[in-house]
Short mmCIF file of C-alpha atoms and ligand atoms in Angstrom, two decimals:
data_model
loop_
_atom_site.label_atom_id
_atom_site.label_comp_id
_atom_site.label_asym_id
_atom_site.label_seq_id
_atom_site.Cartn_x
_atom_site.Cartn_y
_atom_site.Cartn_z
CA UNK A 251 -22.38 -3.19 2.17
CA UNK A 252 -23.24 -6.86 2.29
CA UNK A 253 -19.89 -9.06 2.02
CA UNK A 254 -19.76 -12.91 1.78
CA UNK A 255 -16.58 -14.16 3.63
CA UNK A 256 -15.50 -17.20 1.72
CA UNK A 257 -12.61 -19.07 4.03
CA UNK A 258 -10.63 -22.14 2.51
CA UNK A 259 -8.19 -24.28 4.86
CA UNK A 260 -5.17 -22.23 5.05
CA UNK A 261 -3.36 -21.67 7.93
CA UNK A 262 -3.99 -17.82 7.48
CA UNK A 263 -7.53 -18.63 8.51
CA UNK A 264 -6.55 -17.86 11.97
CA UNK A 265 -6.58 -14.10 11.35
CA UNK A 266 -9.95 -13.98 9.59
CA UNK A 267 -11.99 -13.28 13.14
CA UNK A 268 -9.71 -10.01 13.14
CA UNK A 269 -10.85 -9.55 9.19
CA UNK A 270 -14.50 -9.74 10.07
CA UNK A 271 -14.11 -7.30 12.47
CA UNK A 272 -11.90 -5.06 10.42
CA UNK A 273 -15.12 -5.32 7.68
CA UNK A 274 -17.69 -4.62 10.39
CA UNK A 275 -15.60 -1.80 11.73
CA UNK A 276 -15.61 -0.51 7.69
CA UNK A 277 -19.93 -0.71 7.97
CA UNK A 278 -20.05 -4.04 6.38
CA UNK A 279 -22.63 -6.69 7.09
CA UNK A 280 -20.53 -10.31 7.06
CA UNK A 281 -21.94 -13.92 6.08
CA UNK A 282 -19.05 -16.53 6.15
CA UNK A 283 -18.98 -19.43 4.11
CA UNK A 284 -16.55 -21.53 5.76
CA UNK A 285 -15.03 -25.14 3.39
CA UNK A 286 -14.46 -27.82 5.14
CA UNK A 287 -10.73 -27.80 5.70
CA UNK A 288 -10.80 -23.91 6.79
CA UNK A 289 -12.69 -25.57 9.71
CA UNK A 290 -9.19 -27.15 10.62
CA UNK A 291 -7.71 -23.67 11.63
CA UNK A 292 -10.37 -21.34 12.99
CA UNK A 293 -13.64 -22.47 14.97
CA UNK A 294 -16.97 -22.05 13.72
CA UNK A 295 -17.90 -20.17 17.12
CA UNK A 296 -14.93 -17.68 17.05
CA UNK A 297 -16.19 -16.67 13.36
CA UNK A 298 -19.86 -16.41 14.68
CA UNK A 299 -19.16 -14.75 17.41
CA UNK A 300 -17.72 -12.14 15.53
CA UNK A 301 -19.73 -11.85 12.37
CA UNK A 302 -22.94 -11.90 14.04
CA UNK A 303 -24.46 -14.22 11.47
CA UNK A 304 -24.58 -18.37 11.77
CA UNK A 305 -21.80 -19.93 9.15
CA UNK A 306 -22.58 -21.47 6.17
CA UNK A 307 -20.47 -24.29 4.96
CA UNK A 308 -23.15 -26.82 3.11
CA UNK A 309 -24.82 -25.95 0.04
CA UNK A 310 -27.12 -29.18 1.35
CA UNK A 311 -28.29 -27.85 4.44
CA UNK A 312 -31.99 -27.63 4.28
CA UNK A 313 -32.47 -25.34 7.58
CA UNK A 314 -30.64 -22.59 5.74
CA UNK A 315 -30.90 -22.94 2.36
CA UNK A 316 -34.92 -22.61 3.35
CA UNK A 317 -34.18 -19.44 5.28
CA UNK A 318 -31.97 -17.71 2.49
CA UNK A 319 -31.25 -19.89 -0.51
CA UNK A 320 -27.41 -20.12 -1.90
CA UNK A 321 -28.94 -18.28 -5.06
CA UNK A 322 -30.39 -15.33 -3.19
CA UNK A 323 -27.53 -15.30 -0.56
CA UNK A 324 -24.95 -14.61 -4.00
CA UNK A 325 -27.58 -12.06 -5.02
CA UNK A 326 -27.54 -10.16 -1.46
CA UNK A 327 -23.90 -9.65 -1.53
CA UNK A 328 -21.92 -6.83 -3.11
CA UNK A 329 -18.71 -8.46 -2.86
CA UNK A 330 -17.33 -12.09 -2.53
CA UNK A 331 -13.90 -11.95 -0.78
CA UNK A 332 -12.41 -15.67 -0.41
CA UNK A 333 -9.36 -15.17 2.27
CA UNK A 334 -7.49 -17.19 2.36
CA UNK A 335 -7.72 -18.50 -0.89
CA UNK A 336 -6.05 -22.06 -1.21
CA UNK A 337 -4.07 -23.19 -4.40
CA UNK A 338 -6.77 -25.92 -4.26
CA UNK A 339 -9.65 -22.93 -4.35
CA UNK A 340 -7.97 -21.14 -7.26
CA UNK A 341 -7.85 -24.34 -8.88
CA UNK A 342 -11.65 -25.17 -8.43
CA UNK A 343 -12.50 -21.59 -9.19
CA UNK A 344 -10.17 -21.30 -12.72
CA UNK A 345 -12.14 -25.04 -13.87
CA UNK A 346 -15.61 -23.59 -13.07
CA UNK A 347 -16.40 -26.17 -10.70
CA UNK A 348 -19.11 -25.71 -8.19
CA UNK A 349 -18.71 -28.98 -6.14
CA UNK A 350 -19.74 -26.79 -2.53
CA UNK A 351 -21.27 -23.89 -1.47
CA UNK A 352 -18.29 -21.48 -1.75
CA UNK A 353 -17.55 -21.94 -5.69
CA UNK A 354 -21.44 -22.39 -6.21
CA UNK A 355 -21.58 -18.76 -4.78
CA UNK A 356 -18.86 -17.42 -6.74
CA UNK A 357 -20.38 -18.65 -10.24
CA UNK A 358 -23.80 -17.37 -8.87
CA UNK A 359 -22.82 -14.02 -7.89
CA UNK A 360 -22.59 -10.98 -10.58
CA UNK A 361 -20.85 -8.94 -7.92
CA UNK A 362 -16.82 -8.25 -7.60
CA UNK A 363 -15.20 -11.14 -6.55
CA UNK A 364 -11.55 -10.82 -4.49
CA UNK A 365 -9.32 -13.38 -3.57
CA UNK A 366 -6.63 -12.95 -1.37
CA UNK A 367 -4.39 -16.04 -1.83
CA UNK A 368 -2.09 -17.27 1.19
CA UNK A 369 0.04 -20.61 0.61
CA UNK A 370 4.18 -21.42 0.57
CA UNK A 371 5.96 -19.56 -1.75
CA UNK A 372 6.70 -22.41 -3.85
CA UNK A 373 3.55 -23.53 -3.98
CA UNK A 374 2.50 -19.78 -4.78
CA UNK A 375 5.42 -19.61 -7.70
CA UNK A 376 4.49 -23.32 -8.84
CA UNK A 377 3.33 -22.68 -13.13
CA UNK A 378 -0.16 -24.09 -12.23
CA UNK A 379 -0.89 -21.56 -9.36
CA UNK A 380 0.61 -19.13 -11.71
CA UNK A 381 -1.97 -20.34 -14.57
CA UNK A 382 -4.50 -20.55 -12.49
CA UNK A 383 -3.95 -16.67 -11.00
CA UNK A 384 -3.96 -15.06 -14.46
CA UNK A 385 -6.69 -16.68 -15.77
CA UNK A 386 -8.80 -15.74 -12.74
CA UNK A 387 -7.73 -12.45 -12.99
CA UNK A 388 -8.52 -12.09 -16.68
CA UNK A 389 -11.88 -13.31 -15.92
CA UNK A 390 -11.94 -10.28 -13.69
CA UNK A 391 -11.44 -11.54 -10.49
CA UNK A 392 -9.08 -9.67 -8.08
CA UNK A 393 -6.13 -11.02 -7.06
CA UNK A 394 -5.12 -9.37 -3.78
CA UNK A 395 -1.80 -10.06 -2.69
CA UNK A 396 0.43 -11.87 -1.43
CA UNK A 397 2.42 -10.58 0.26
CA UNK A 398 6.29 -11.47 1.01
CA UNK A 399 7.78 -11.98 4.16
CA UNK A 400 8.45 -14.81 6.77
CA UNK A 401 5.97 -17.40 6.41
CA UNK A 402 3.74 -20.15 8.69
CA UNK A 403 6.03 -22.97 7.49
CA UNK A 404 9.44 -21.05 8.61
CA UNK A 405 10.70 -20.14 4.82
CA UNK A 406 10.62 -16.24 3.83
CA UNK A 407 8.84 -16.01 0.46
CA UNK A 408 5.86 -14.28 -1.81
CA UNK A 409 2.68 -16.23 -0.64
CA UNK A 410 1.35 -14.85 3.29
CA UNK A 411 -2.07 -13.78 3.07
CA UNK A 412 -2.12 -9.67 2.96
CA UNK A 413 -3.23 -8.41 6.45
CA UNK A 414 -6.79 -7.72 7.58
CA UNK A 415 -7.00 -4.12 7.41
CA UNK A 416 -5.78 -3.42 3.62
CA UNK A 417 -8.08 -6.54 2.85
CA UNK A 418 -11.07 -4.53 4.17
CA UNK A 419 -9.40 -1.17 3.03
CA UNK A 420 -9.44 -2.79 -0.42
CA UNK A 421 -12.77 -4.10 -0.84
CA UNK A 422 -14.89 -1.57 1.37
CA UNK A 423 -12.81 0.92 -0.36
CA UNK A 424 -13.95 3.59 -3.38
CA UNK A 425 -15.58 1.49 -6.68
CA UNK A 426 -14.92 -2.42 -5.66
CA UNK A 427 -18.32 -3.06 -5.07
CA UNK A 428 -19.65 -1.16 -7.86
CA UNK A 429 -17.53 -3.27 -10.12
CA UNK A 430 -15.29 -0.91 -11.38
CA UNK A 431 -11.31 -0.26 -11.01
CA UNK A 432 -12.46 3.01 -11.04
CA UNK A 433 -11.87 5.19 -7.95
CA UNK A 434 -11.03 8.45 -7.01
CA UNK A 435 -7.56 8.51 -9.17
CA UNK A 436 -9.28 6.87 -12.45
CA UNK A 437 -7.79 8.27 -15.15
CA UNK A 438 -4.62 10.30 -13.39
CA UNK A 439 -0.88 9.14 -13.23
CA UNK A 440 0.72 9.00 -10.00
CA UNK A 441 4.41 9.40 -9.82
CA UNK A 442 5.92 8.43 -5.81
CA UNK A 443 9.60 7.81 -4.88
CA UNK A 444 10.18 5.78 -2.48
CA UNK A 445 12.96 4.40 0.00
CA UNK A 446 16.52 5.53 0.65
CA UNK A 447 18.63 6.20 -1.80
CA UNK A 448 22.41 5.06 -1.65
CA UNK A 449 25.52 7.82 -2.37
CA UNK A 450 28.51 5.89 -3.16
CA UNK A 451 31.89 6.66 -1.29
CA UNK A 452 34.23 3.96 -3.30
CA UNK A 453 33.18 0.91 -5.04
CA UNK A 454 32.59 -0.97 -1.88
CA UNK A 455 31.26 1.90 0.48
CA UNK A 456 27.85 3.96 0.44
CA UNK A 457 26.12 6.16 3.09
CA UNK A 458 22.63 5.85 3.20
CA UNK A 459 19.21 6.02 5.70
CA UNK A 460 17.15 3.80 7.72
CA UNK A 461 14.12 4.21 5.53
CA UNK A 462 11.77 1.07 4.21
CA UNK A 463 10.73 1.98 1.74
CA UNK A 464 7.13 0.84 3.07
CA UNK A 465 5.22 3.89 3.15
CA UNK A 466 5.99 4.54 -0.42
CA UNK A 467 4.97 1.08 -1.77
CA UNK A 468 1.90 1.52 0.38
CA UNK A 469 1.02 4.71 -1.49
CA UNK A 470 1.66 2.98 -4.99
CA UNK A 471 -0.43 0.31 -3.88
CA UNK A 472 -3.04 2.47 -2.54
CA UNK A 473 -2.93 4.70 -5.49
CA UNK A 474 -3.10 2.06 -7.93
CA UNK A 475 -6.71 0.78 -6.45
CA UNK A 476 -8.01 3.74 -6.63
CA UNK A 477 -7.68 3.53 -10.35
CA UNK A 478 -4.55 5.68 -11.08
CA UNK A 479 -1.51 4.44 -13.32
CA UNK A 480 1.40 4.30 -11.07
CA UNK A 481 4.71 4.75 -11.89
CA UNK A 482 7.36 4.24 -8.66
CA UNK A 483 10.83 5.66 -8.61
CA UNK A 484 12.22 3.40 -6.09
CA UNK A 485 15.38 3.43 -4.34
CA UNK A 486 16.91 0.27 -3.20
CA UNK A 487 14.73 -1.67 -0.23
CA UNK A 488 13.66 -4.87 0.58
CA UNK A 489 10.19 -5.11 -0.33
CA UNK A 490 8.19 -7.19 -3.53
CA UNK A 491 6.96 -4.15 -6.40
CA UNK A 492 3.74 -3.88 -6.70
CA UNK A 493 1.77 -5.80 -9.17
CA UNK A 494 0.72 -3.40 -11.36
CA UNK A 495 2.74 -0.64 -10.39
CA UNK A 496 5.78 0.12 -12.66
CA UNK A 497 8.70 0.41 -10.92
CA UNK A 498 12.21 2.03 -11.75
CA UNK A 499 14.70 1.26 -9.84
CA UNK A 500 17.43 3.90 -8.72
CA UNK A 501 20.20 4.00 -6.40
CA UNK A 502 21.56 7.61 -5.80
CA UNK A 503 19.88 10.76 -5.42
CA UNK A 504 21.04 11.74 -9.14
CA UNK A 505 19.48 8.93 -10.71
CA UNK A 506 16.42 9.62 -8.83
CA UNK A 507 16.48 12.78 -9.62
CA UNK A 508 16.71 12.27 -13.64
CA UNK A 509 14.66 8.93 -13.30
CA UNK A 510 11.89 11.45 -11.38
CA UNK A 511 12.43 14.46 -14.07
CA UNK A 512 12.68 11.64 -17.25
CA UNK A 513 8.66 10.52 -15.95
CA UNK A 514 7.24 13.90 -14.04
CA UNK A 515 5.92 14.95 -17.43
CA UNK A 516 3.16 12.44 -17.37
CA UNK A 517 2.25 13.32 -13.38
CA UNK A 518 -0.95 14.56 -12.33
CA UNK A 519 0.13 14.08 -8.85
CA UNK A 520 3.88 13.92 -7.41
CA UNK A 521 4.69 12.54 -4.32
CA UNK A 522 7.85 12.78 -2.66
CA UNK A 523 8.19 10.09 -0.20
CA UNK A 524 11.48 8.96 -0.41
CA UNK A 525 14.36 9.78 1.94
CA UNK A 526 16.62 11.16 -0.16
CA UNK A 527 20.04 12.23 1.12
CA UNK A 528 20.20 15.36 1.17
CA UNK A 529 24.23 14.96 0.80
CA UNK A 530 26.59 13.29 -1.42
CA UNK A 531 30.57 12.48 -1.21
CA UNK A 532 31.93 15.35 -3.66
CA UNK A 533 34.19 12.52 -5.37
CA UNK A 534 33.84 8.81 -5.83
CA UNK A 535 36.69 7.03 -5.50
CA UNK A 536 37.56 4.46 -8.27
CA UNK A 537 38.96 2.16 -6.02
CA UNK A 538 38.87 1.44 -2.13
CA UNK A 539 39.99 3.56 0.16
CA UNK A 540 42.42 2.20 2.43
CA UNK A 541 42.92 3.07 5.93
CA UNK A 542 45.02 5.81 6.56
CA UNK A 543 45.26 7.73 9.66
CA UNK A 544 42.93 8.17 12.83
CA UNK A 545 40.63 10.19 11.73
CA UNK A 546 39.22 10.89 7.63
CA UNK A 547 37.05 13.35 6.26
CA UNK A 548 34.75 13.26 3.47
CA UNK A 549 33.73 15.91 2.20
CA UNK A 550 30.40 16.10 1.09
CA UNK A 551 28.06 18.35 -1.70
CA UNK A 552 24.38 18.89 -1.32
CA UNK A 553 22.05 17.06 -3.87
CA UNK A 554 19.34 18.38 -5.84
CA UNK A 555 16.23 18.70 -4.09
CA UNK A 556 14.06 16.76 -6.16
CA UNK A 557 10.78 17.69 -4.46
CA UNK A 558 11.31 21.32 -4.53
CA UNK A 559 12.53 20.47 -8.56
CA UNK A 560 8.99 19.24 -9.58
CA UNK A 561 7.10 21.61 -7.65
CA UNK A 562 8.74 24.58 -9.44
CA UNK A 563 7.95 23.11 -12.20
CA UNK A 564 5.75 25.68 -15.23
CA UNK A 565 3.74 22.71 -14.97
CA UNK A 566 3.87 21.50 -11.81
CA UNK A 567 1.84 17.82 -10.72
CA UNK A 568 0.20 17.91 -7.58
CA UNK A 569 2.97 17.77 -5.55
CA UNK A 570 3.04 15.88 -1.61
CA UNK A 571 6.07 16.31 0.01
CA UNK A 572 7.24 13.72 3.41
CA UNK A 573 8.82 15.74 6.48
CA UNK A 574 10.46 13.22 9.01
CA UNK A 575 11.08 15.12 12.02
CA UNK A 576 12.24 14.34 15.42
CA UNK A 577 11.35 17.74 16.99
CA UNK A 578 8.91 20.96 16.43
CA UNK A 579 7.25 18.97 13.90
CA UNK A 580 4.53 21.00 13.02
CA UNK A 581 6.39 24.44 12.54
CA UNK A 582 9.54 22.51 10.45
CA UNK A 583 6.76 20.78 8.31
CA UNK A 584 5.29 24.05 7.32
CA UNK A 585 7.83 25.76 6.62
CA UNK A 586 8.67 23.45 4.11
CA UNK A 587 5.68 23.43 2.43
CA UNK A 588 5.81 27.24 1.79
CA UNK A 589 9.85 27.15 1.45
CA UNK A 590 8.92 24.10 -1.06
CA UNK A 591 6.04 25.94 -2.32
CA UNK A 592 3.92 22.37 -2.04
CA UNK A 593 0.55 21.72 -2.65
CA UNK A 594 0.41 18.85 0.90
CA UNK A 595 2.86 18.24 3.06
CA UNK A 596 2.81 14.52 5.70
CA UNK A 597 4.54 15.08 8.15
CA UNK A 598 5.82 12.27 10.80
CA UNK A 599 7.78 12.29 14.07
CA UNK A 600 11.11 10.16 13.95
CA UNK A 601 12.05 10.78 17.06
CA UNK A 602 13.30 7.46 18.86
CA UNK A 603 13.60 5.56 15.34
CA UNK A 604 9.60 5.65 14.89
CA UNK A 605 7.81 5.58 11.63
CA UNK A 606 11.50 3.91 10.29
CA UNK A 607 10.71 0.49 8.99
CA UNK A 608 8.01 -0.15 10.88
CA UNK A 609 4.09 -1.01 10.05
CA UNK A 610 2.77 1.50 11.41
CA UNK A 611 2.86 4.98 11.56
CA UNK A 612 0.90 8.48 12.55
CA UNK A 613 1.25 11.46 10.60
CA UNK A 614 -0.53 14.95 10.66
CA UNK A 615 -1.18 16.46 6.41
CA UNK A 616 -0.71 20.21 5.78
CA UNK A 617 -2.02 22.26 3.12
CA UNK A 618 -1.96 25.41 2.08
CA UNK A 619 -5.37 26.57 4.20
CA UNK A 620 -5.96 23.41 6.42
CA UNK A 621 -4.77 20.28 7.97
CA UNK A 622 -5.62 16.83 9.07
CA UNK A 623 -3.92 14.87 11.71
CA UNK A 624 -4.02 10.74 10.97
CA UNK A 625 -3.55 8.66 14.29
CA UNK A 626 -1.29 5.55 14.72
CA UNK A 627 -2.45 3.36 11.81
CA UNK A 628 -1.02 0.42 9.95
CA UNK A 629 0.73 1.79 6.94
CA UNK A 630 -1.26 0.43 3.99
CA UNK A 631 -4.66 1.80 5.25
CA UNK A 632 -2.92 5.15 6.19
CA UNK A 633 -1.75 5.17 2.87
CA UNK A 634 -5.47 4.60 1.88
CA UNK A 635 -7.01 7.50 3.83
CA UNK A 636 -4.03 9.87 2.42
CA UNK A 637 -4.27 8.48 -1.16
CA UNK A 638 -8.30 9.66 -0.39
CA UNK A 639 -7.21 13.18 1.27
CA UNK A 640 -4.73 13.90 -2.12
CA UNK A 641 -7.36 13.38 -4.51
CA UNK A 642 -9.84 15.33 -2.67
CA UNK A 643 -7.03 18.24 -2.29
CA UNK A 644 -6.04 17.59 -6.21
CA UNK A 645 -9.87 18.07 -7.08
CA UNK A 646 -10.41 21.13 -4.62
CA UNK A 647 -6.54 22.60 -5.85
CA UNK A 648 -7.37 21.98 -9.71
CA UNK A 649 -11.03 21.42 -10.62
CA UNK A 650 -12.10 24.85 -9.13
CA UNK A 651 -8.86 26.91 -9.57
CA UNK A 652 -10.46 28.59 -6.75
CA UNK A 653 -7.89 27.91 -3.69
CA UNK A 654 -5.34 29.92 -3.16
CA UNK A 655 -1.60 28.79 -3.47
CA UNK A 656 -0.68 29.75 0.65
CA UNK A 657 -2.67 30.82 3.27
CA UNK A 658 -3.27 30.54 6.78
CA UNK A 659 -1.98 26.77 8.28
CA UNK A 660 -3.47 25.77 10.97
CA UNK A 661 -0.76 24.00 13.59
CA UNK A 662 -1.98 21.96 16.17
CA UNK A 663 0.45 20.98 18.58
N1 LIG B 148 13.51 15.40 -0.90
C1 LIG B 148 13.80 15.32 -2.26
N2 LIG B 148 15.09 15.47 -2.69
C2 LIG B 148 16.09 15.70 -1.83
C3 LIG B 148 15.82 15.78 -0.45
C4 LIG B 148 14.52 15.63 -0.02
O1 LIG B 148 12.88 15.09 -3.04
N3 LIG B 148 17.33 15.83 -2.30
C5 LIG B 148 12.12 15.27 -0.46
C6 LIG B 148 11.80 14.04 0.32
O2 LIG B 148 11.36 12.99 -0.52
C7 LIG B 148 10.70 14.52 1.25
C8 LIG B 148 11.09 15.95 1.53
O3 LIG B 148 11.87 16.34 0.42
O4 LIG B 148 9.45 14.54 0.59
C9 LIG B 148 11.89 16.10 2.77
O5 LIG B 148 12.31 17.41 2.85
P1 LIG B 148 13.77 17.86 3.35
O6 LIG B 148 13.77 19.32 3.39
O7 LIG B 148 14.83 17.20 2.59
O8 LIG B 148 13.74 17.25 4.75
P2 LIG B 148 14.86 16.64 5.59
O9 LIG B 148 16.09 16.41 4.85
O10 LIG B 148 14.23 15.44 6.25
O11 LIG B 148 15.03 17.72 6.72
P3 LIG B 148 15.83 19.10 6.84
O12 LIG B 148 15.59 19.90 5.59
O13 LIG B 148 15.13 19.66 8.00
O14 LIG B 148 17.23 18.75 7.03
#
């Protein structure tokens, strides 16, 4: 696959050597095309050095316009990923202008173009960046990202460049280069929960879990390129929805559980990747408790199991189930997915608080018949490779009707 690297002056420019690589290490061939302001935060030899090819910057340089004109250079590539991509870029690209080689490229090119804008978050929220985005994107460009968190300029904020693996994930991945949103999951709803959820004690008191909520959002995300309508039952984290994704918000394991049952109808594939407590305070108490002696119970019900719910469903989705485990891993995991009666199982170790909000994680997949283990991985293109493995397992599972329901697992400890 033959990608042209467009990089404006951003200060995310410093990760685009590990980008390159992350293409290359995805099978694609890279030619940069640097502006000249990107040249203020990464070197021209660091981005050679790593892409193999000499940069272009100048649509007037004669040496290599001679040796591969800007015309047939946007003809060779497959995709045009600009990352960063400036306010100032999205500007010149929503006008049409083609003042240097990077925009020339882009209005020469009839293959996918990405952008993966990086910039403050008020610049990113400003109406004109705003304009300027949705126009691009109704012209058919992909917007990929931002992302939120802690930013170059100290504020926390929508607007950091999305990292180098889920860029090359994204545009490497199933149908960008082809040109379509179509991938594996064209056509099929998705339905993921996602995050803790919250049981409430009094008004002012909850119990709750340690989990993110990022795995989850990684599997809408990843779901959602590969062409499927999403629809996200979230519990209550810390983390920007998904463009694109629609997201209900929940905050107990009841409401997910009726939020969950209210959309499962439309599910082709279920996946259960929320921690939900598996416990709630039997009462609420309508107003605080106050403190009392030196010790207090509370007692506590079980919830539904919402997983185990869908999957015994007449009708059941695909349904992928999450087992966080801190020991025997393998044997707990499958037991679930027969007790469960699941079509996949992921299964991750949580021993020592790992996999819990971090941005990584490893995981080994069980299915009725097989198994796949996925090593330590940044969450987004994890959630990638399992997005691929589910509709594989949905095709094998429901296109042939030929599987059957439990067999032999194969543990490998
Ligand atoms: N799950 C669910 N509803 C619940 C509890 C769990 O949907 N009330 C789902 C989770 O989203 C996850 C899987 O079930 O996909 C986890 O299985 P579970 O048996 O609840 O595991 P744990 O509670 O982690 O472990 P254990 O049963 O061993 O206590």
């Amino acid at each position: 696959m033959n990608i042209i690297l467009g990089i404006t002056g951003g200060i995310a420019a410093y990760k685009t050597p590990e980008l390159v690589r992350r293409l290359r290490e995805r099978g694609a061939d890279v030619q940069i095309v640097m502006t000249a302001s990107a040249r203020e935060f990464v070197t021209e030899t660091a981005l050679q050095a790593v892409s193999g090819q000499p940069i272009r910057d100048n649509l007037w340089d004669k040496a290599a316009e001679a040796s591969m004109s800007h015309i047939e250079l946007a003809r060779w590539a497959d995709a045009v990923l600009i990352a960063p991509a400036t306010a100032e870029v999205m500007a010149r690209l929503a006008s049409g202008a083609a003042g240097d080689l990077l925009t020339t490229l882009v209005l020469a090119t009839q293959s996918p173009v990405a952008i993966a804008p990086a910039m403050n978050h008020v610049m990113w929220n400003n109406p004109a960046v705003q304009a300027n985005r949705a126009l691009l994107e109704e012209r058919g460009i992909a917007i990929l990202g931002p992302d939120s968190g802690s930013q170059a300029c100290g504020e926390t904020g929508a607007g950091r460049m999305l990292e180098p693996d889920e860029l090359a994930a994204t545009v490497t991945g199933p149908g960008f280069a082809d040109g379509q949103p179509a991938g594996v999951l064209t056509g099929k709803t998705v339905l993921i929960t996602a995050g803790p959820t919250r049981e409430p004690i009094d008004p002012v008191r909850y119990m709750t879990n340690r989990s993110s909520g990022k795995m989850g959002y990684a599997l809408a995300t990843a779901a959602l390129r590969a062409g499927a309508r999403v629809m996200l039952v979230s519990g209550p984290v810390d983390l920007p929805p998904p463009r694109g994704v629609e997201v209900h918000d929940v905050l107990s394991a009841d409401d997910m559980y009726r939020k969950t049952h209210e959309l499962v109808a439309e599910a082709d594939v279920f996946i259960a990747a929320a921690a939900v407590a598996d416990y709630r305070p039997v009462s609420v108490a309508d107003k605080k408790i106050k403190k009392s002696g030196e010790r207090m119970t509370i007692e506590m019900v079980r919830t539904e199991d919402i997983l185990a719910s869908v999957a015994a469903l007449p009708e059941a989705p695909f349904t992928v189930g999450f087992a966080a485990e801190t020991d025997r891993l393998n044997e707990y995991a499958i037991d679930k997915l027969e007790r469960k009666q699941l079509d996949m199982i992921v299964a991750n170790c949580v021993r020592d608080g790992k996999a819990f909000d971090a941005d990584e994680n490893a995981v080994e997949v069980f299915w009725p018949g097989g198994g796949q283990a996925f090593p330590l991985a940044a969450k987004t293109s994890l959630a990638t490779d399992l997005v691929d493995l589910i509709s594989s397992r949905y095709e094998a599972a429901r296109g042939t009707g030929t599987e059957p329901r439990l067999s032999v697992v194969s543990i490998k400890d």
